XYZ file of C-alpha atoms in Angstrom:
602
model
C 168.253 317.992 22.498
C 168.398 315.893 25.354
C 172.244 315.138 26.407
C 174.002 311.594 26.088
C 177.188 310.859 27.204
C 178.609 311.107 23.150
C 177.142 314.706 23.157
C 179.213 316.167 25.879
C 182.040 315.941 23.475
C 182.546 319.563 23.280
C 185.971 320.271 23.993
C 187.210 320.404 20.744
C 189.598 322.349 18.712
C 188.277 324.727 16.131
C 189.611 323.844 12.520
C 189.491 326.324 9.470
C 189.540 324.468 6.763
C 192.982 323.146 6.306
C 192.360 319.561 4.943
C 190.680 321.696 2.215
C 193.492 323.596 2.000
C 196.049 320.637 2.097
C 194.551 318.622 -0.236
C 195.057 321.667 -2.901
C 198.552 321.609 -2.288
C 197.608 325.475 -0.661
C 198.645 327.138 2.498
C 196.373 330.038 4.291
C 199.070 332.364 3.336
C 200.657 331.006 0.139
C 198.690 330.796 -3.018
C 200.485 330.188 -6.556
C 199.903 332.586 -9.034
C 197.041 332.952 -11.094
C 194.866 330.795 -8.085
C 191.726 331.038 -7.463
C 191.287 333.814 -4.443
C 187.654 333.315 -3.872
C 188.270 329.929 -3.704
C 191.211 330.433 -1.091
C 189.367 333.077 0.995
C 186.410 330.109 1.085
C 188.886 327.927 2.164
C 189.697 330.260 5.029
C 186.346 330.561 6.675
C 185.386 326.938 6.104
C 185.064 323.265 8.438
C 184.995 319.991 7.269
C 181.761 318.056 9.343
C 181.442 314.905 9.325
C 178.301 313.138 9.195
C 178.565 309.684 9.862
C 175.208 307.357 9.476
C 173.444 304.502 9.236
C 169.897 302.940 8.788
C 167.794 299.873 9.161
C 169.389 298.595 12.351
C 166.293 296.858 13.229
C 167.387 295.561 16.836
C 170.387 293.274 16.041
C 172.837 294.083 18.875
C 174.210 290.902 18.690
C 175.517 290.238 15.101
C 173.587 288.929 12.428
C 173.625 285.393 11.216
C 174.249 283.903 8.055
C 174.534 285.631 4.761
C 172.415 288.553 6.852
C 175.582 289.010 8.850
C 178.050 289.402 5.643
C 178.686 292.463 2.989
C 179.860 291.964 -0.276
C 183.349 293.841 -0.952
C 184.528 294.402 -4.664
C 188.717 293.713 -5.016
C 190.444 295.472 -6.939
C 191.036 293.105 -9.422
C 187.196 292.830 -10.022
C 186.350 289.827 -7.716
C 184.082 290.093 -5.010
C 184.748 288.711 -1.181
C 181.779 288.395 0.978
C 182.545 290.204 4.663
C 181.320 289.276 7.962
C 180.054 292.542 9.811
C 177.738 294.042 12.160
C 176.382 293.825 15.805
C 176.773 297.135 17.896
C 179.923 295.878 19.736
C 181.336 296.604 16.461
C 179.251 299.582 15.008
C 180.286 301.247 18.392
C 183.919 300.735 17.784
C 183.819 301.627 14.049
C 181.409 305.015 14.729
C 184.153 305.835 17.340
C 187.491 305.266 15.791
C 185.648 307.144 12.835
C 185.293 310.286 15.289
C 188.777 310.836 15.760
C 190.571 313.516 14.421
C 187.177 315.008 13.803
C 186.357 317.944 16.192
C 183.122 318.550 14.405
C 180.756 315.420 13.957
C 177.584 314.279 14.104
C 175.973 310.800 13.584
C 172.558 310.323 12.157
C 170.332 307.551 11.053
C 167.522 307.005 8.443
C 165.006 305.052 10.701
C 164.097 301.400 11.047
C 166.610 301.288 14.282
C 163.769 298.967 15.908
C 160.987 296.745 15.162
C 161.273 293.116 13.041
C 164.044 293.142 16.012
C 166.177 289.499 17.244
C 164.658 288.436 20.462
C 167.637 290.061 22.610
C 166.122 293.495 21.748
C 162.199 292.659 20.601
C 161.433 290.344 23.871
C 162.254 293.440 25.822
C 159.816 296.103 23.171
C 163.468 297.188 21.733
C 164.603 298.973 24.899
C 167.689 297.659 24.582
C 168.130 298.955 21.578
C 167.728 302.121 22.605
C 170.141 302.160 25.207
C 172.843 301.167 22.541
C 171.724 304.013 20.724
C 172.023 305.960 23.272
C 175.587 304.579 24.826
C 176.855 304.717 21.048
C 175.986 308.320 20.529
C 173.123 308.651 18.144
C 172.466 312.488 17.487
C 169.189 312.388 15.322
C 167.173 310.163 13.247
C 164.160 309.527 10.795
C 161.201 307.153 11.823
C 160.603 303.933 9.662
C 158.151 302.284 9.076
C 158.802 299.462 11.700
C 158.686 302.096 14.330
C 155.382 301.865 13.862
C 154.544 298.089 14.272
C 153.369 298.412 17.897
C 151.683 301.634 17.177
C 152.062 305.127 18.378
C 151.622 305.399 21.693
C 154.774 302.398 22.069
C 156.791 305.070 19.451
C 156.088 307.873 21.963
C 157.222 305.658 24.690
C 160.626 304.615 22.985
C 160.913 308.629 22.717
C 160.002 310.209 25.774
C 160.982 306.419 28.285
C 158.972 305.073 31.312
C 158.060 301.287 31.828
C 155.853 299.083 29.847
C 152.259 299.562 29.876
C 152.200 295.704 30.317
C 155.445 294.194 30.694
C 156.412 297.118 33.593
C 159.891 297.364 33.864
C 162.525 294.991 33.338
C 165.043 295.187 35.800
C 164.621 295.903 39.173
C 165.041 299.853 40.526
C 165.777 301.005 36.685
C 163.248 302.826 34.602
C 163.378 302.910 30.910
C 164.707 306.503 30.239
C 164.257 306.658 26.378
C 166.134 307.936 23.525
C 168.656 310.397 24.101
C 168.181 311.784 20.977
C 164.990 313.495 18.636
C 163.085 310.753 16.561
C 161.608 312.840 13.811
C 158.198 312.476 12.389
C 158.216 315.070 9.776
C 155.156 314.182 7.722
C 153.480 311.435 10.063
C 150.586 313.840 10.891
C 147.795 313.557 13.896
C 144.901 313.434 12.139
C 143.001 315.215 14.430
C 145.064 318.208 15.230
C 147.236 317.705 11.896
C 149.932 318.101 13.912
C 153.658 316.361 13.391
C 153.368 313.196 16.414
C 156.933 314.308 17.435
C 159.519 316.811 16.336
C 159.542 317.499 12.376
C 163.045 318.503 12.585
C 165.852 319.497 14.819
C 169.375 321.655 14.951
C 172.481 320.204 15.643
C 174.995 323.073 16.645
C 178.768 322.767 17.683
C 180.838 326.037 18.111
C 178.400 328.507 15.275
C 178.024 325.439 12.964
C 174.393 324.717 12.838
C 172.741 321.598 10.768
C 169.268 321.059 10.316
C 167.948 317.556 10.082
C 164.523 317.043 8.804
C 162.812 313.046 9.013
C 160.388 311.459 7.116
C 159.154 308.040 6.495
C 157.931 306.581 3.120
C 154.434 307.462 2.632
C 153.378 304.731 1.857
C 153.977 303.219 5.291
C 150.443 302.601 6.109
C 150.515 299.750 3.203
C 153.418 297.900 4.992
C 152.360 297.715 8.424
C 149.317 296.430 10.387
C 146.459 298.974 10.498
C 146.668 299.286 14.163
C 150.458 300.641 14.221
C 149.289 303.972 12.153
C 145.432 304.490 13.586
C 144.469 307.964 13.785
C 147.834 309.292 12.224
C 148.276 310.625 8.482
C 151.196 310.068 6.308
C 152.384 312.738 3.920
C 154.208 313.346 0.579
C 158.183 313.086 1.451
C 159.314 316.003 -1.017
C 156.821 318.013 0.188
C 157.200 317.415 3.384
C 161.010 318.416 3.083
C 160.172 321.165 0.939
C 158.270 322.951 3.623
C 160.347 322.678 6.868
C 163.231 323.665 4.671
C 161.845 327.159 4.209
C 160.715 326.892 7.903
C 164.686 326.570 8.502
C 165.907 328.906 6.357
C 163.896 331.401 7.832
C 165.644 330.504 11.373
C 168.702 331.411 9.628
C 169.621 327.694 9.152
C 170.546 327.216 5.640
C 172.890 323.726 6.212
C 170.459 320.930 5.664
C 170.591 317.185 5.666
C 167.230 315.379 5.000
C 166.910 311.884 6.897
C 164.360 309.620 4.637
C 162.746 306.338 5.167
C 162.515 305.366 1.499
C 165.416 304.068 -0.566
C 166.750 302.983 -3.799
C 167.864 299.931 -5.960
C 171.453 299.706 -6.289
C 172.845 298.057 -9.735
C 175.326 296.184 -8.016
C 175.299 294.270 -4.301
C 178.636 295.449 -3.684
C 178.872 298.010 -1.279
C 181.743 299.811 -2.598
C 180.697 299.480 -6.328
C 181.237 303.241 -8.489
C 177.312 304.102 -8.304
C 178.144 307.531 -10.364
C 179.280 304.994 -13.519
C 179.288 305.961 -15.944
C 177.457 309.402 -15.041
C 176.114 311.078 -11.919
C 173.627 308.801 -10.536
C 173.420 306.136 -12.678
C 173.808 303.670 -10.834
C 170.847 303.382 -8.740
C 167.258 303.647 -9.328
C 163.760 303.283 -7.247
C 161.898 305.613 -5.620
C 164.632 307.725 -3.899
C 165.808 308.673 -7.555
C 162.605 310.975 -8.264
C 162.342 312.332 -4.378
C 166.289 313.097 -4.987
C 165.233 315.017 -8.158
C 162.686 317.205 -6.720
C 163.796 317.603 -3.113
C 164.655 321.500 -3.176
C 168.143 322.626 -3.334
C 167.855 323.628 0.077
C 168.662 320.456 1.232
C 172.403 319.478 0.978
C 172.408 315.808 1.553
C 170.041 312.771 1.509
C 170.636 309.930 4.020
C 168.132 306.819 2.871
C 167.429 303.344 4.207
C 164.515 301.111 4.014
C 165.580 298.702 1.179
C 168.336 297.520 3.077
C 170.736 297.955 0.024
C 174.188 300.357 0.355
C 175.131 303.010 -2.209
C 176.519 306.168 -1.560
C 175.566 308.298 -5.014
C 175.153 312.063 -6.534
C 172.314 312.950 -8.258
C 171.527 316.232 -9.402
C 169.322 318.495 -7.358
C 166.497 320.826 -9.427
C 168.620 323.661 -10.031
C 171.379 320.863 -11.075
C 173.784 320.955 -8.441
C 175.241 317.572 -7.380
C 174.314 315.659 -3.595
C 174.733 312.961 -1.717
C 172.234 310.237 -1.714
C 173.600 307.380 0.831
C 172.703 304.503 2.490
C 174.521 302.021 4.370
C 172.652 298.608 3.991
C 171.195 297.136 7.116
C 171.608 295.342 10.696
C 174.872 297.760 11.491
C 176.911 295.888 8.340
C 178.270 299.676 7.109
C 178.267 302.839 7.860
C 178.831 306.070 5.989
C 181.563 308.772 6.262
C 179.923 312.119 4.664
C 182.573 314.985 4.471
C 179.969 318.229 4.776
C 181.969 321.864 4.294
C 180.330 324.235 5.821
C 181.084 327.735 4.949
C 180.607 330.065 8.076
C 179.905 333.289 6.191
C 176.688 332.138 3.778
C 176.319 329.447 6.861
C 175.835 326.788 3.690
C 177.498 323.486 2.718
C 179.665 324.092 -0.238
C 179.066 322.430 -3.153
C 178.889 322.620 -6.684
C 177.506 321.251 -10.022
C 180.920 319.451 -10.451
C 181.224 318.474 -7.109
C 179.093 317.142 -4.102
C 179.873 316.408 -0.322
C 182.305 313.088 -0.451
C 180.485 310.646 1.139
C 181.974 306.679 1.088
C 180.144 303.502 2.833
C 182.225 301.374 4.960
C 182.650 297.946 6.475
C 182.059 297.178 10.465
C 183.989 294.450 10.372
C 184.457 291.940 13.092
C 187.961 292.091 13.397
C 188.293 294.968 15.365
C 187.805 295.297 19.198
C 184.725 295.153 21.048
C 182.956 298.320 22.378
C 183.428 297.305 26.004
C 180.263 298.749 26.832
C 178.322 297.501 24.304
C 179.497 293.538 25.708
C 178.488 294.984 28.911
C 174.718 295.774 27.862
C 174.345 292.595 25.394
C 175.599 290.379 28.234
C 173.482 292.243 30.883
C 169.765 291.774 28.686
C 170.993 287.968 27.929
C 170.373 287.087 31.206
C 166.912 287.995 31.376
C 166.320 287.092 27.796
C 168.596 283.626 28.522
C 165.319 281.100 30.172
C 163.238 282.103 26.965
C 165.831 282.872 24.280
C 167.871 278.949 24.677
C 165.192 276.640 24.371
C 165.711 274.354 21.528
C 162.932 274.143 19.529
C 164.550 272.194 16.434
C 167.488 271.049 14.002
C 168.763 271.263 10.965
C 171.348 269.646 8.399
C 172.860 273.013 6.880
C 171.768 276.874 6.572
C 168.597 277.304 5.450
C 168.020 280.628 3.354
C 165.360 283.165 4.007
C 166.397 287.004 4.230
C 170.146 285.814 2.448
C 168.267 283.728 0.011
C 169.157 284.961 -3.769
C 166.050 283.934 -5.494
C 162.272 285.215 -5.337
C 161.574 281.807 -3.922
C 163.459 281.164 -0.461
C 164.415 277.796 0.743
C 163.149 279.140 4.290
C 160.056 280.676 2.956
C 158.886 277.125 2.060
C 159.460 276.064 5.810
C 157.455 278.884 6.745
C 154.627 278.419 4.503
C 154.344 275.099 4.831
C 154.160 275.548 8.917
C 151.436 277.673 8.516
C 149.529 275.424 5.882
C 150.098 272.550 8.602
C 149.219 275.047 11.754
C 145.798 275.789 10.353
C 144.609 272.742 7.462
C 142.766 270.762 10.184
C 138.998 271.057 10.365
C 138.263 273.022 13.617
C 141.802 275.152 12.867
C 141.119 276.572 9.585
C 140.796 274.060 7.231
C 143.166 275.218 4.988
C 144.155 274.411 1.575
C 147.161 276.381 0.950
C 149.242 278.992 2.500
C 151.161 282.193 1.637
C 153.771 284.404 3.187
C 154.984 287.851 2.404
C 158.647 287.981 1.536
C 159.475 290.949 4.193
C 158.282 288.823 7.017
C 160.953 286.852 6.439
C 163.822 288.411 8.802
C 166.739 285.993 8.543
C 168.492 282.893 7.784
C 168.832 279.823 9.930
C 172.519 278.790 9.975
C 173.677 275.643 10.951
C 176.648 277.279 12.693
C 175.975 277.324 16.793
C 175.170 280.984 17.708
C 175.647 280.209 21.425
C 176.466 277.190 23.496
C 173.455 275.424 22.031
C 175.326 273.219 19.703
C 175.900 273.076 15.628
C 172.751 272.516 13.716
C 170.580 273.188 16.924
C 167.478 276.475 16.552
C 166.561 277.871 19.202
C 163.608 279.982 20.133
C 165.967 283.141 19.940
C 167.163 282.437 16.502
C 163.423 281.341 15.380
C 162.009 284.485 17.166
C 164.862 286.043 15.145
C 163.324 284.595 11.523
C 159.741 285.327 12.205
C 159.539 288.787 15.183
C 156.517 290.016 14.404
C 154.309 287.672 16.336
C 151.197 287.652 13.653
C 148.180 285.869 14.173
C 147.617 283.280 11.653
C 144.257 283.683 9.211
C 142.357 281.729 6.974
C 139.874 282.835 4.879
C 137.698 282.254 1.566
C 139.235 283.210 -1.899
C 137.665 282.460 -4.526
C 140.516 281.235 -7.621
C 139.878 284.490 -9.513
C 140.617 286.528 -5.849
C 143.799 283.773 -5.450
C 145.175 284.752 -8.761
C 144.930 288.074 -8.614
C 146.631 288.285 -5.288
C 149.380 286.289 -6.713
C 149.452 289.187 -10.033
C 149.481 291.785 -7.727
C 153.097 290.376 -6.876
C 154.222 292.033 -9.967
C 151.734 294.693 -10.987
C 150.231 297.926 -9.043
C 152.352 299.177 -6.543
C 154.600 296.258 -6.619
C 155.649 296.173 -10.269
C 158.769 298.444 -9.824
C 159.875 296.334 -6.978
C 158.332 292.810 -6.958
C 157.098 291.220 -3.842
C 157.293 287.389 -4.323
C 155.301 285.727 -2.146
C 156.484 282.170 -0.272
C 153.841 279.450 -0.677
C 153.338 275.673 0.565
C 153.725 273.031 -0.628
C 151.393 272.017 -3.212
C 151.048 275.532 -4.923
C 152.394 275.858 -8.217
C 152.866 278.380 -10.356
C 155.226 279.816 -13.422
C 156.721 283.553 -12.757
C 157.434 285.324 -16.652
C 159.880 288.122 -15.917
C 160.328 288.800 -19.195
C 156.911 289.840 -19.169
C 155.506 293.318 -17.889
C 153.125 293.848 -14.790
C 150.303 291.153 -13.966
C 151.014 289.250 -17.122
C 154.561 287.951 -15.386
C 152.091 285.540 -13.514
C 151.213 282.744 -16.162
C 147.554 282.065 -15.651
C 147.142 278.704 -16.829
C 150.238 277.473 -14.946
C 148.664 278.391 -11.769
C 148.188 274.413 -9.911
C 147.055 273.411 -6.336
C 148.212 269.930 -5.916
C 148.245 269.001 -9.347
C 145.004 270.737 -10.621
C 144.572 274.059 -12.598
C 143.611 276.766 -10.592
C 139.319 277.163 -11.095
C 138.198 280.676 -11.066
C 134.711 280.069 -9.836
C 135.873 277.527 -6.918
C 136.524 278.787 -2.938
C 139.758 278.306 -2.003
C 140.416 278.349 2.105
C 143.820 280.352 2.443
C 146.140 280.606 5.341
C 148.284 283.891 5.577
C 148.883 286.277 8.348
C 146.793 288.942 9.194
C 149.488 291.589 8.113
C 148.508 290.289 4.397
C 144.994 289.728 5.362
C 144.670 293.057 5.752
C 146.008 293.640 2.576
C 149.724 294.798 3.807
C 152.535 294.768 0.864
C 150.123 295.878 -1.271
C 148.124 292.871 -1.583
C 144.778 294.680 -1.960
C 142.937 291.506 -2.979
C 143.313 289.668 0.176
C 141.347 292.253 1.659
C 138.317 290.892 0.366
C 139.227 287.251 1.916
C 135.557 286.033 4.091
C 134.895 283.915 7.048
C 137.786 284.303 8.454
C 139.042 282.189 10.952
C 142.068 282.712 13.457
C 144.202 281.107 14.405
C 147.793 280.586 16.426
C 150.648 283.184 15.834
C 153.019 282.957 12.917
C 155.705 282.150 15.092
C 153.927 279.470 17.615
C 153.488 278.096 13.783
C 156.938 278.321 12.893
C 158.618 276.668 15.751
C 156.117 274.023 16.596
C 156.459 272.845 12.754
C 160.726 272.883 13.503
C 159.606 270.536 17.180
C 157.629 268.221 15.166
C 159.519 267.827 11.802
C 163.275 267.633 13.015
C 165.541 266.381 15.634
C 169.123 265.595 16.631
C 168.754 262.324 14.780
C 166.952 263.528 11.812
C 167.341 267.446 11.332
C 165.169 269.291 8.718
C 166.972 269.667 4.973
C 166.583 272.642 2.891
C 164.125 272.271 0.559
C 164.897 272.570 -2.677
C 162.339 275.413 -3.210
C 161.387 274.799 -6.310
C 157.683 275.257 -6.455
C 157.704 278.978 -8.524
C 159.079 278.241 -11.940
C 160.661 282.134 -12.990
C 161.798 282.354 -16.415
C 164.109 285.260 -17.142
């Protein structure tokens, strides 16, 4: 593994075992009667690690804005406080201070650390980003899907460094160097050769303690990004992906594994620190990291998860019914997680039990500590270059307007959206289009009134609208007939996207009822279904604007697939902020709307 700066930590004292020890009350030498001399002898021969990580950083050096930028923190007298954190100044600090007293530790992530990135880090391809990883001393992680979204040959690039195919290099006499640590690609397969595109897994060692790390993405990755990120590559079960390099590890004589997992779970609470093992192991979370959980083999000590951007740190019972750690930390650098892994020299395993997994707890990266010096060093260095293009005003507004934060399936900022993109492409000669529709995930951030920068309360600017909408789609319109239009719109709720709905923003114009009492694509009320007053006609075209992410059929959205005579048009962004230039200023900023055009009925 290549060596950082954080890696050449290696003059460390050599512990065996004594918090263990203390904690029982216990010395090495002392043991009350009747104890439990296995037990003791374990003690003897074992080492706390600790395994601190995180996921879904997705580029946001600076901190996040808005309810993005905020955790929610259960009191202990039940109420809930909402918590600014996040930004790597901070996640530096809070990784570090962690580290102390810890002679053994490594720091691992669960993918997503770039792509859908702020414009500090995606004007510059995320190399930034990378450096902080680097600086902050990242050991190993998963891919996400976003390291995908510019393809592989940009994922390659991020690993291995050099310059820009196009862009070159950034600053003058440095070369992008690349990540300092293994991105792992476990079961993202050439399809060609059917080989892994980069490492499957890797060994982290320290003084005879060795850890395996194996990394996978969700497989269903190819569904949620454009069909140009993933060309030519294959995308593989997750169990048994981890299944199979687990024997390959255990036959290296490496029987300590953590598995690293793009694919996450549904907390029952949006606390962070909520008791996810209430009332019984587990039973507090559910979504697909539940059943990979179940089946991943016992091999595998610990789960670290992202890609719902939620935070739980849970046990759930492994086949042969011994309890592990399934953990994530949220998103954007808000949390990270302390994982206390014992690791037993002699059988070279973690320790743990039916009764009792690796303690693992999420916590808060608050902004009330100190800066990583550092990390204000390389912010302030790429806002410089990012400074002529990131400050331009571009639009105001009266208050925060929800997106990402918003706590409905219907965003107040999703209705801005949409309704730039209806107005970017209804003209004849641009589209012509009727109507317009947005996937939910597009939809990065908030836009808070609050000044981010010098700029002024109430003031966007390109960063912070770059910020919102990153992924610099092209705009589509095509044909739909109603019966295509509706289905999309069932498809919300049914197929792949029943367990986890993906409500879909739409213009002004479009309305529609939302049943969630209902099951699968009967939530969508048929006859309810209105464009400008009038009931949605089967048999009649329909001209539809939506990105070409969705027009490819991304999110799961297979319908708009079949979408003809397509036209394109300008970038979702370009949309975006010249629909802020033309429908705000100082004088008369842009209200919320009251986004109110999807009736749901619980």
């Amino acid at each position: 593994m290549p060596a950082t700066p954080q890696r050449r930590r290696t003059v460390r004292r050599l512990t065996i075992g004594a918090a263990v020890l203390a904690a029982a009350g216990l010395t090495a030498t002392a043991l009350p009667a009747g104890a439990d001399t296995g037990h003791a002898a374990r003690a003897g021969r074992t080492v706390d690690v600790q395994l601190l990580s995180f996921n879904d950083f997705h580029g946001n050096l600076e901190p996040p804005q808005g309810s993005s930028g905020t955790v929610e923190e259960v009191q202990p007298d039940g109420s809930k406080k909402s918590v600014a954190a996040g930004g790597a100044e901070y996640l530096a600090q809070s990784l570090r201070t962690a580290r102390k007293g810890h002679p053994y530790s490594v720091t691992a992530a669960a993918g997503d650390l770039v792509g859908a990135s702020p414009l500090l880090s995606g004007l510059f391809h995320d190399e930034p980003t990378i450096e902080a990883m680097n600086k902050l001393g990242l050991d190993v992680t998963s891919v996400g899907n976003h390291e995908f979204d510019e393809g592989r040959a940009e994922l390659t690039r991020l690993q291995k460094g050099g310059c820009h195919p196009k862009d070159g290099c950034y600053e003058k006499g440095k070369k992008f160097r690349g990540a300092g640590f293994p991105y792992l690609t476990a079961n993202v397969t050439d399809e060609k050769s059917g080989k892994p595109l980069l490492k499957p897994y890797t060994v982290w060692k320290h003084k005879g303690v060795k850890i395996g790390f194996i990394g996978v993405t969700l497989e269903g990755t190819p569904d949620i990004v454009n069909a140009d990120g993933v060309k030519g590559l294959k995308f593989h079960d997750e169990v048994e992906t981890i299944n199979k390099y687990a024997k390959v590890l255990n036959k290296q004589g490496v029987k300590s594994i953590v598995a690293l997992i793009h694919e996450g779970g549904l907390p029952a609470s949006t606390s962070y620190n909520y008791q996810c093992d209430s009332p019984g192991p587990g039973d507090g979370i559910s979504g697909p990291i539940t059943d990979i959980a179940k089946h991943v083999t016992p091999k595998v000590d610990a789960l670290v998860t992202g890609h719902t951007h939620q935070a739980y740190s849970c046990t759930i019972p492994d086949p042969s019914g011994r309890l592990r750690t399934v953990t994530s930390a949220a998103s954007y650098g808000k949390l990270y997680t302390d994982t206390t892994l014992t690791y037993d020299r002699r059988t070279r395993d973690i320790v743990r039990t039916t009764v009792k997994a690796p303690h693992a707890a999420n916590h808060v990266v608050d902004r009330t500590q100190p800066k990583a010096a550092d990390m204000t060093s390389l912010i302030t260095r790429w806002n410089k270059l990012a400074a002529p293009v990131a400050g331009r005003p571009v639009g105001h507004i009266s208050a925060d307007i929800a997106g990402r934060g918003a706590n409905a399936p219907e965003s107040p900022l999703g209705d801005v959206i949409s309704d730039a993109q209806l107005e970017a492409t209804k003209a004849d000669g641009k589209g012509g289009a009727q109507l317009a529709l947005m996937n939910p995930g597009g939809v990065r951030s908030d836009l808070a009134f609050k000044a981010s920068g010098s700029e002024g309360d109430g003031v966007v600017t390109y960063g912070e609208a770059f910020t919102v909408q990153p992924f610099t789609n092209m705009m589509n319109v095509v044909d739909l007939t109603g019966a295509q239009l509706l289905t999309g719109l069932q498809q919300q709720v049914s197929g792949p996207n029943e367990a986890s709905p993906k409500i879909l923003q739409v213009s002004e114009g479009l309305t529609y009822t939302l049943d969630m009492t209902k099951s699968g694509a009967a939530r969508v009320v048929k006859d309810s279904v209105k464009l400008d007053g009038a009931a949605l006609d089967p048999a009649k075209t329909y001209r539809v604007a939506m990105n070409e992410f969705l027009a490819g059929g991304g999110d799961g959205f297979a319908a708009f697939k079949d979408g003809k005579n397509k036209y394109v048009g300008p970038s979702d962004l370009d949309a975006f902020t010249t629909y802020l230039t033309a429908h705000s200023s100082a004088d008369k900023p842009l209200t919320p709307p009251k986004a109110d055009r999807i009736t749901v009925v619980k």
